[in-house]
Amino acid sequence: LLVAMRYSSLGGGKRLRPMLTLAAARMLGYAGGDHVKLAATVEFIHTATLLHDDVVDESQRRRGRPTANLLWDNKSSVLVGDYLFSRSFQLMVETGNLRVLDILANASATIAEGEVLQLTAAQDLRTDEGIYLKVVRGKTAALFAAATEVGGIIAGAPEAQVGALRDYGDALGIAFQIADDILDYGGSDAVIGKNTGDDFRERKLTLPVIKAVARADAEERAFWERVIEKGDQREGDLSQALAILRRHDSIAASRDEALAWSARAKAAIGNLPVNELRDTLSELADFVVRRLF
């Protein structure tokens, strides 16, 4: 289990979420050391959710490497994820800040709720963009928002600045997830860290597909019902799905939404103190969508 834990915790990744906590705290003048504990907390929560997600989705690649559940087994992955969740709460408590504990505990619950909603909405063509946004806000944006918010709180920042950081993290997380969902239908394996087309094979209703389903004619809808709702996928279906997405400009429309959320993230921190770290956060909002071009 120790080997599996080290493999999962040290196995690459962008480390965006802990970096957000560190940058937010330092940007607002924090000079202590608790932001490091909070950054580790955020990353532990994130890694735990990935371990559990890979078991649920039966995934075989994560961050460009074989998943822990593939190398070991589902039991090991679940137990390591549980340990990381427990350790994250220990680190939260060490800061002695009840509000920080409240925010990160709520974020953990919201992530779980988002995953449950995704399971409920999965493979159901009635899933619309409103439900998709709720799923994304739960399973992805909640931790981005919490990561930036706790950085402001530990720095003792005014409420307006804490709120701005929370709004930034929320919009950044949504832009990040939409970009990931788009890349699954056109990015390289090296960029997305998993096999291109995995979302299609796992019958996930992501934004590009939801947009295409909304514009589908009878023949196209029959196709989506077969491959998504019934799970009857055949050779050549991914290529056909891509052709339908292009026909309805679903990728371009989804890209426009990712860009809009990125712009919203940058606007949220427009009134925060001007310094290099604020510029870094602004550049990060550009980075998460730059992968689409």
mmCIF file of C-alpha atoms in Angstrom:
data_model
loop_
_atom_site.group_PDB
_atom_site.id
_atom_site.type_symbol
_atom_site.label_atom_id
_atom_site.label_comp_id
_atom_site.label_asym_id
_atom_site.label_seq_id
_atom_site.Cartn_x
_atom_site.Cartn_y
_atom_site.Cartn_z
ATOM 1 C CA LEU A 1 0.000 0.000 0.000
ATOM 2 C CA LEU A 2 2.903 2.357 0.757
ATOM 3 C CA VAL A 3 4.270 1.843 -2.752
ATOM 4 C CA ALA A 4 0.835 2.501 -4.243
ATOM 5 C CA MET A 5 0.511 5.668 -2.172
ATOM 6 C CA ARG A 6 3.885 7.005 -3.274
ATOM 7 C CA TYR A 7 3.092 6.108 -6.881
ATOM 8 C CA SER A 8 -0.206 8.007 -6.767
ATOM 9 C CA SER A 9 1.009 11.026 -4.809
ATOM 10 C CA LEU A 10 4.270 11.564 -6.679
ATOM 11 C CA GLY A 11 3.109 10.471 -10.106
ATOM 12 C CA GLY A 12 3.349 13.697 -12.057
ATOM 13 C CA GLY A 13 0.461 16.036 -12.734
ATOM 14 C CA LYS A 14 0.426 19.819 -13.031
ATOM 15 C CA ARG A 15 -0.006 20.498 -9.272
ATOM 16 C CA LEU A 16 -2.284 23.410 -10.195
ATOM 17 C CA ARG A 17 -4.476 23.221 -7.092
ATOM 18 C CA PRO A 18 -1.738 23.408 -4.416
ATOM 19 C CA MET A 19 0.015 26.092 -6.449
ATOM 20 C CA LEU A 20 -3.191 28.152 -6.311
ATOM 21 C CA THR A 21 -3.191 28.002 -2.513
ATOM 22 C CA LEU A 22 0.469 28.982 -2.239
ATOM 23 C CA ALA A 23 0.137 31.802 -4.768
ATOM 24 C CA ALA A 24 -3.058 33.215 -3.253
ATOM 25 C CA ALA A 25 -1.571 33.354 0.246
ATOM 26 C CA ARG A 26 1.724 34.887 -0.806
ATOM 27 C CA MET A 27 0.057 37.336 -3.169
ATOM 28 C CA LEU A 28 -1.856 38.794 -0.233
ATOM 29 C CA GLY A 29 1.195 39.093 1.981
ATOM 30 C CA TYR A 30 1.111 35.897 4.066
ATOM 31 C CA ALA A 31 4.495 35.224 5.675
ATOM 32 C CA GLY A 32 3.757 32.097 7.753
ATOM 33 C CA GLY A 33 3.989 28.415 6.923
ATOM 34 C CA ASP A 34 0.437 27.094 7.170
ATOM 35 C CA HIS A 35 -0.204 27.707 3.484
ATOM 36 C CA VAL A 36 2.138 24.794 2.753
ATOM 37 C CA LYS A 37 -0.020 22.480 4.895
ATOM 38 C CA LEU A 38 -3.124 23.716 3.105
ATOM 39 C CA ALA A 39 -1.512 23.199 -0.293
ATOM 40 C CA ALA A 40 -0.677 19.609 0.686
ATOM 41 C CA THR A 41 -4.239 19.179 1.935
ATOM 42 C CA VAL A 42 -5.655 20.294 -1.391
ATOM 43 C CA GLU A 43 -3.377 17.969 -3.348
ATOM 44 C CA PHE A 44 -4.166 15.007 -1.066
ATOM 45 C CA ILE A 45 -7.900 15.565 -1.549
ATOM 46 C CA HIS A 46 -7.414 15.795 -5.302
ATOM 47 C CA THR A 47 -5.286 12.638 -5.494
ATOM 48 C CA ALA A 48 -7.778 10.731 -3.332
ATOM 49 C CA THR A 49 -10.634 11.641 -5.656
ATOM 50 C CA LEU A 50 -8.592 10.543 -8.686
ATOM 51 C CA LEU A 51 -7.878 7.163 -7.100
ATOM 52 C CA HIS A 52 -11.561 6.618 -6.391
ATOM 53 C CA ASP A 53 -12.593 7.915 -9.833
ATOM 54 C CA ASP A 54 -10.269 5.477 -11.587
ATOM 55 C CA VAL A 55 -11.896 2.598 -9.723
ATOM 56 C CA VAL A 56 -15.404 3.786 -10.599
ATOM 57 C CA ASP A 57 -14.511 4.439 -14.253
ATOM 58 C CA GLU A 58 -12.259 1.370 -14.559
ATOM 59 C CA SER A 59 -9.628 3.687 -16.052
ATOM 60 C CA GLN A 60 -6.269 2.382 -17.183
ATOM 61 C CA ARG A 61 -4.281 5.611 -17.643
ATOM 62 C CA ARG A 62 -3.865 8.674 -15.497
ATOM 63 C CA ARG A 63 -1.315 11.474 -15.982
ATOM 64 C CA GLY A 64 0.195 9.504 -18.838
ATOM 65 C CA ARG A 65 0.892 6.433 -16.695
ATOM 66 C CA PRO A 66 -0.968 3.230 -15.797
ATOM 67 C CA THR A 67 -3.488 3.826 -13.004
ATOM 68 C CA ALA A 68 -2.911 2.457 -9.503
ATOM 69 C CA ASN A 69 -5.948 0.192 -9.759
ATOM 70 C CA LEU A 70 -4.478 -1.347 -12.922
ATOM 71 C CA LEU A 71 -1.036 -1.911 -11.393
ATOM 72 C CA TRP A 72 -2.331 -3.129 -8.034
ATOM 73 C CA ASP A 73 -6.064 -3.605 -7.536
ATOM 74 C CA ASN A 74 -9.254 -1.728 -6.683
ATOM 75 C CA LYS A 75 -8.965 -2.489 -2.954
ATOM 76 C CA SER A 76 -5.516 -0.900 -2.742
ATOM 77 C CA SER A 77 -6.660 2.171 -4.672
ATOM 78 C CA VAL A 78 -9.690 2.723 -2.451
ATOM 79 C CA LEU A 79 -7.674 2.271 0.740
ATOM 80 C CA VAL A 80 -4.919 4.642 -0.386
ATOM 81 C CA GLY A 81 -7.556 7.187 -1.365
ATOM 82 C CA ASP A 82 -9.180 6.834 2.053
ATOM 83 C CA TYR A 83 -5.818 7.337 3.760
ATOM 84 C CA LEU A 84 -5.110 10.505 1.762
ATOM 85 C CA PHE A 85 -8.523 11.895 2.679
ATOM 86 C CA SER A 86 -7.824 11.192 6.354
ATOM 87 C CA ARG A 87 -4.367 12.722 6.187
ATOM 88 C CA SER A 88 -5.762 15.821 4.504
ATOM 89 C CA PHE A 89 -8.106 16.415 7.430
ATOM 90 C CA GLN A 90 -5.241 16.025 9.880
ATOM 91 C CA LEU A 91 -3.311 18.731 8.023
ATOM 92 C CA MET A 92 -6.335 21.041 7.989
ATOM 93 C CA VAL A 93 -6.718 20.764 11.756
ATOM 94 C CA GLU A 94 -3.027 21.562 12.287
ATOM 95 C CA THR A 95 -3.611 25.085 10.954
ATOM 96 C CA GLY A 96 -5.986 25.776 13.853
ATOM 97 C CA ASN A 97 -8.297 27.712 11.527
ATOM 98 C CA LEU A 98 -11.913 26.561 11.820
ATOM 99 C CA ARG A 99 -13.046 28.462 8.730
ATOM 100 C CA VAL A 100 -10.395 26.783 6.596
ATOM 101 C CA LEU A 101 -11.553 23.414 7.911
ATOM 102 C CA ASP A 102 -15.149 24.308 7.064
ATOM 103 C CA ILE A 103 -14.318 25.327 3.492
ATOM 104 C CA LEU A 104 -12.193 22.296 2.664
ATOM 105 C CA ALA A 105 -14.610 19.879 4.358
ATOM 106 C CA ASN A 106 -17.478 21.363 2.351
ATOM 107 C CA ALA A 107 -15.416 21.139 -0.834
ATOM 108 C CA SER A 108 -14.771 17.433 -0.165
ATOM 109 C CA ALA A 109 -18.508 16.834 0.264
ATOM 110 C CA THR A 110 -19.301 18.861 -2.865
ATOM 111 C CA ILE A 111 -16.824 16.815 -4.912
ATOM 112 C CA ALA A 112 -18.555 13.614 -3.820
ATOM 113 C CA GLU A 113 -21.951 15.110 -4.653
ATOM 114 C CA GLY A 114 -20.673 16.083 -8.094
ATOM 115 C CA GLU A 115 -19.483 12.558 -8.747
ATOM 116 C CA VAL A 116 -22.849 11.129 -7.674
ATOM 117 C CA LEU A 117 -24.657 13.598 -9.945
ATOM 118 C CA GLN A 118 -22.400 12.599 -12.811
ATOM 119 C CA LEU A 119 -23.273 8.938 -12.258
ATOM 120 C CA THR A 120 -26.960 9.830 -12.178
ATOM 121 C CA ALA A 121 -26.710 11.903 -15.373
ATOM 122 C CA ALA A 122 -24.346 9.541 -17.181
ATOM 123 C CA GLN A 123 -25.620 7.783 -20.287
ATOM 124 C CA ASP A 124 -28.856 9.788 -20.191
ATOM 125 C CA LEU A 125 -29.311 11.924 -23.298
ATOM 126 C CA ARG A 126 -31.670 14.185 -21.353
ATOM 127 C CA THR A 127 -28.610 15.573 -19.548
ATOM 128 C CA ASP A 128 -28.395 19.231 -20.578
ATOM 129 C CA GLU A 129 -25.809 21.973 -20.205
ATOM 130 C CA GLY A 130 -27.266 23.079 -16.870
ATOM 131 C CA ILE A 131 -26.738 19.646 -15.346
ATOM 132 C CA TYR A 132 -23.284 19.449 -16.924
ATOM 133 C CA LEU A 133 -22.309 22.740 -15.273
ATOM 134 C CA LYS A 134 -23.522 21.461 -11.889
ATOM 135 C CA VAL A 135 -21.384 18.337 -12.314
ATOM 136 C CA VAL A 136 -18.317 20.368 -13.285
ATOM 137 C CA ARG A 137 -18.819 22.822 -10.427
ATOM 138 C CA GLY A 138 -18.995 19.873 -8.063
ATOM 139 C CA LYS A 139 -16.324 17.482 -9.197
ATOM 140 C CA THR A 140 -13.733 20.008 -10.446
ATOM 141 C CA ALA A 141 -14.379 23.694 -9.729
ATOM 142 C CA ALA A 142 -15.198 23.184 -6.031
ATOM 143 C CA LEU A 143 -11.618 22.244 -5.183
ATOM 144 C CA PHE A 144 -10.134 25.008 -7.374
ATOM 145 C CA ALA A 145 -12.354 27.543 -5.567
ATOM 146 C CA ALA A 146 -11.508 26.150 -2.134
ATOM 147 C CA ALA A 147 -7.777 26.114 -2.953
ATOM 148 C CA THR A 148 -7.723 29.834 -3.737
ATOM 149 C CA GLU A 149 -10.195 30.810 -1.009
ATOM 150 C CA VAL A 150 -8.246 29.211 1.845
ATOM 151 C CA GLY A 151 -5.094 30.939 0.606
ATOM 152 C CA GLY A 152 -6.819 34.277 1.106
ATOM 153 C CA ILE A 153 -8.225 33.298 4.493
ATOM 154 C CA ILE A 154 -4.915 32.091 5.914
ATOM 155 C CA ALA A 155 -3.455 35.431 4.798
ATOM 156 C CA GLY A 156 -6.115 37.294 6.782
ATOM 157 C CA ALA A 157 -7.340 39.069 3.657
ATOM 158 C CA PRO A 158 -10.503 41.233 3.585
ATOM 159 C CA GLU A 159 -13.727 39.454 2.625
ATOM 160 C CA ALA A 160 -13.866 41.152 -0.784
ATOM 161 C CA GLN A 161 -10.460 39.721 -1.674
ATOM 162 C CA VAL A 162 -11.337 36.263 -0.348
ATOM 163 C CA GLY A 163 -14.520 36.320 -2.438
ATOM 164 C CA ALA A 164 -12.590 37.406 -5.514
ATOM 165 C CA LEU A 165 -10.197 34.480 -5.080
ATOM 166 C CA ARG A 166 -13.105 32.067 -4.656
ATOM 167 C CA ASP A 167 -14.766 33.372 -7.846
ATOM 168 C CA TYR A 168 -11.457 33.109 -9.685
ATOM 169 C CA GLY A 169 -10.993 29.477 -8.642
ATOM 170 C CA ASP A 170 -14.559 28.572 -9.580
ATOM 171 C CA ALA A 171 -14.269 30.058 -13.094
ATOM 172 C CA LEU A 172 -10.773 28.634 -13.576
ATOM 173 C CA GLY A 173 -11.954 25.150 -12.612
ATOM 174 C CA ILE A 174 -14.862 25.283 -15.062
ATOM 175 C CA ALA A 175 -12.601 26.482 -17.892
ATOM 176 C CA PHE A 176 -10.102 23.740 -17.038
ATOM 177 C CA GLN A 177 -12.716 20.960 -17.123
ATOM 178 C CA ILE A 178 -14.355 22.128 -20.348
ATOM 179 C CA ALA A 179 -10.909 22.234 -21.962
ATOM 180 C CA ASP A 180 -10.173 18.695 -20.763
ATOM 181 C CA ASP A 181 -13.496 17.473 -22.149
ATOM 182 C CA ILE A 182 -12.760 19.081 -25.517
ATOM 183 C CA LEU A 183 -9.262 17.616 -25.674
ATOM 184 C CA ASP A 184 -10.673 14.119 -25.209
ATOM 185 C CA TYR A 185 -12.058 14.500 -28.727
ATOM 186 C CA GLY A 186 -8.995 15.995 -30.337
ATOM 187 C CA GLY A 187 -5.990 16.371 -28.042
ATOM 188 C CA SER A 188 -2.880 14.215 -27.985
ATOM 189 C CA ASP A 189 -2.499 11.484 -25.367
ATOM 190 C CA ALA A 190 0.594 13.280 -24.038
ATOM 191 C CA VAL A 191 -1.361 16.498 -23.433
ATOM 192 C CA ILE A 192 -4.395 15.006 -21.701
ATOM 193 C CA GLY A 193 -2.568 12.223 -19.845
ATOM 194 C CA LYS A 194 -5.025 9.541 -20.892
ATOM 195 C CA ASN A 195 -6.151 7.863 -24.084
ATOM 196 C CA THR A 196 -7.918 10.136 -26.559
ATOM 197 C CA GLY A 197 -11.574 9.119 -26.780
ATOM 198 C CA ASP A 198 -11.770 7.663 -23.268
ATOM 199 C CA ASP A 199 -14.802 9.815 -22.427
ATOM 200 C CA PHE A 200 -16.593 8.481 -25.508
ATOM 201 C CA ARG A 201 -15.735 4.883 -24.648
ATOM 202 C CA GLU A 202 -16.884 5.448 -21.062
ATOM 203 C CA ARG A 203 -20.130 6.953 -22.462
ATOM 204 C CA LYS A 204 -19.702 10.263 -20.656
ATOM 205 C CA LEU A 205 -21.940 13.141 -21.659
ATOM 206 C CA THR A 206 -19.482 16.010 -21.787
ATOM 207 C CA LEU A 207 -20.175 19.469 -23.204
ATOM 208 C CA PRO A 208 -19.249 18.782 -26.864
ATOM 209 C CA VAL A 209 -21.563 15.758 -26.977
ATOM 210 C CA ILE A 210 -24.383 17.535 -25.119
ATOM 211 C CA LYS A 211 -24.250 20.345 -27.695
ATOM 212 C CA ALA A 212 -24.274 17.857 -30.574
ATOM 213 C CA VAL A 213 -27.197 15.901 -29.106
ATOM 214 C CA ALA A 214 -29.202 19.119 -28.736
ATOM 215 C CA ARG A 215 -28.777 19.767 -32.488
ATOM 216 C CA ALA A 216 -29.099 16.158 -33.649
ATOM 217 C CA ASP A 217 -31.450 15.015 -36.391
ATOM 218 C CA ALA A 218 -33.262 11.690 -36.089
ATOM 219 C CA GLU A 219 -30.391 9.653 -37.545
ATOM 220 C CA GLU A 220 -27.788 11.304 -35.336
ATOM 221 C CA ARG A 221 -29.923 10.917 -32.233
ATOM 222 C CA ALA A 222 -30.299 7.199 -32.986
ATOM 223 C CA PHE A 223 -26.504 7.020 -33.167
ATOM 224 C CA TRP A 224 -26.071 8.725 -29.783
ATOM 225 C CA GLU A 225 -28.736 6.495 -28.231
ATOM 226 C CA ARG A 226 -26.880 3.404 -29.452
ATOM 227 C CA VAL A 227 -23.359 4.388 -28.408
ATOM 228 C CA ILE A 228 -24.111 6.375 -25.224
ATOM 229 C CA GLU A 229 -27.359 5.092 -23.721
ATOM 230 C CA LYS A 230 -27.149 1.464 -24.879
ATOM 231 C CA GLY A 231 -23.351 1.196 -24.911
ATOM 232 C CA ASP A 232 -23.360 -0.618 -28.255
ATOM 233 C CA GLN A 233 -20.090 0.774 -29.611
ATOM 234 C CA ARG A 234 -18.528 -0.572 -32.780
ATOM 235 C CA GLU A 235 -15.401 0.014 -34.807
ATOM 236 C CA GLY A 236 -15.522 3.407 -36.464
ATOM 237 C CA ASP A 237 -18.007 4.895 -33.999
ATOM 238 C CA LEU A 238 -15.496 7.339 -32.526
ATOM 239 C CA SER A 239 -14.738 8.680 -36.000
ATOM 240 C CA GLN A 240 -18.456 9.049 -36.661
ATOM 241 C CA ALA A 241 -18.919 10.861 -33.367
ATOM 242 C CA LEU A 242 -16.120 13.282 -34.284
ATOM 243 C CA ALA A 243 -17.749 13.894 -37.673
ATOM 244 C CA ILE A 244 -21.057 14.756 -35.989
ATOM 245 C CA LEU A 245 -19.305 17.079 -33.516
ATOM 246 C CA ARG A 246 -17.629 18.898 -36.426
ATOM 247 C CA ARG A 247 -20.885 19.085 -38.374
ATOM 248 C CA HIS A 248 -22.571 20.989 -35.550
ATOM 249 C CA ASP A 249 -19.483 23.017 -34.545
ATOM 250 C CA SER A 250 -19.804 21.510 -31.059
ATOM 251 C CA ILE A 251 -16.067 21.649 -30.409
ATOM 252 C CA ALA A 252 -15.829 25.310 -31.440
ATOM 253 C CA ALA A 253 -18.881 26.247 -29.358
ATOM 254 C CA SER A 254 -17.442 24.442 -26.325
ATOM 255 C CA ARG A 255 -14.097 26.185 -26.865
ATOM 256 C CA ASP A 256 -15.864 29.551 -26.829
ATOM 257 C CA GLU A 257 -17.387 28.681 -23.459
ATOM 258 C CA ALA A 258 -14.003 27.652 -22.043
ATOM 259 C CA LEU A 259 -12.546 30.962 -23.207
ATOM 260 C CA ALA A 260 -15.418 32.874 -21.616
ATOM 261 C CA TRP A 261 -14.859 31.164 -18.250
ATOM 262 C CA SER A 262 -11.122 31.874 -18.518
ATOM 263 C CA ALA A 263 -11.880 35.565 -19.109
ATOM 264 C CA ARG A 264 -14.256 35.525 -16.121
ATOM 265 C CA ALA A 265 -11.467 34.105 -13.938
ATOM 266 C CA LYS A 266 -9.094 36.894 -14.941
ATOM 267 C CA ALA A 267 -11.747 39.537 -14.347
ATOM 268 C CA ALA A 268 -12.422 38.192 -10.840
ATOM 269 C CA ILE A 269 -8.930 39.090 -9.630
ATOM 270 C CA GLY A 270 -8.736 42.384 -11.500
ATOM 271 C CA ASN A 271 -8.968 44.441 -8.304
ATOM 272 C CA LEU A 272 -6.504 42.410 -6.220
ATOM 273 C CA PRO A 273 -3.078 43.883 -5.402
ATOM 274 C CA VAL A 274 -0.935 44.262 -8.501
ATOM 275 C CA ASN A 275 2.136 42.044 -8.256
ATOM 276 C CA GLU A 276 3.882 39.175 -10.020
ATOM 277 C CA LEU A 277 1.733 36.513 -8.384
ATOM 278 C CA ARG A 278 -1.488 38.122 -9.568
ATOM 279 C CA ASP A 279 0.016 38.161 -13.064
ATOM 280 C CA THR A 280 0.846 34.478 -12.642
ATOM 281 C CA LEU A 281 -2.756 33.650 -11.738
ATOM 282 C CA SER A 282 -3.967 35.615 -14.738
ATOM 283 C CA GLU A 283 -1.530 33.780 -17.004
ATOM 284 C CA LEU A 284 -2.727 30.476 -15.545
ATOM 285 C CA ALA A 285 -6.262 31.273 -16.698
ATOM 286 C CA ASP A 286 -4.849 31.674 -20.217
ATOM 287 C CA PHE A 287 -2.795 28.496 -19.896
ATOM 288 C CA VAL A 288 -5.733 26.173 -19.156
ATOM 289 C CA VAL A 289 -7.380 27.122 -22.465
ATOM 290 C CA ARG A 290 -4.186 27.594 -24.509
ATOM 291 C CA ARG A 291 -4.041 23.810 -24.791
ATOM 292 C CA LEU A 292 -7.031 24.036 -27.159
ATOM 293 C CA PHE A 293 -5.055 25.833 -29.873
#
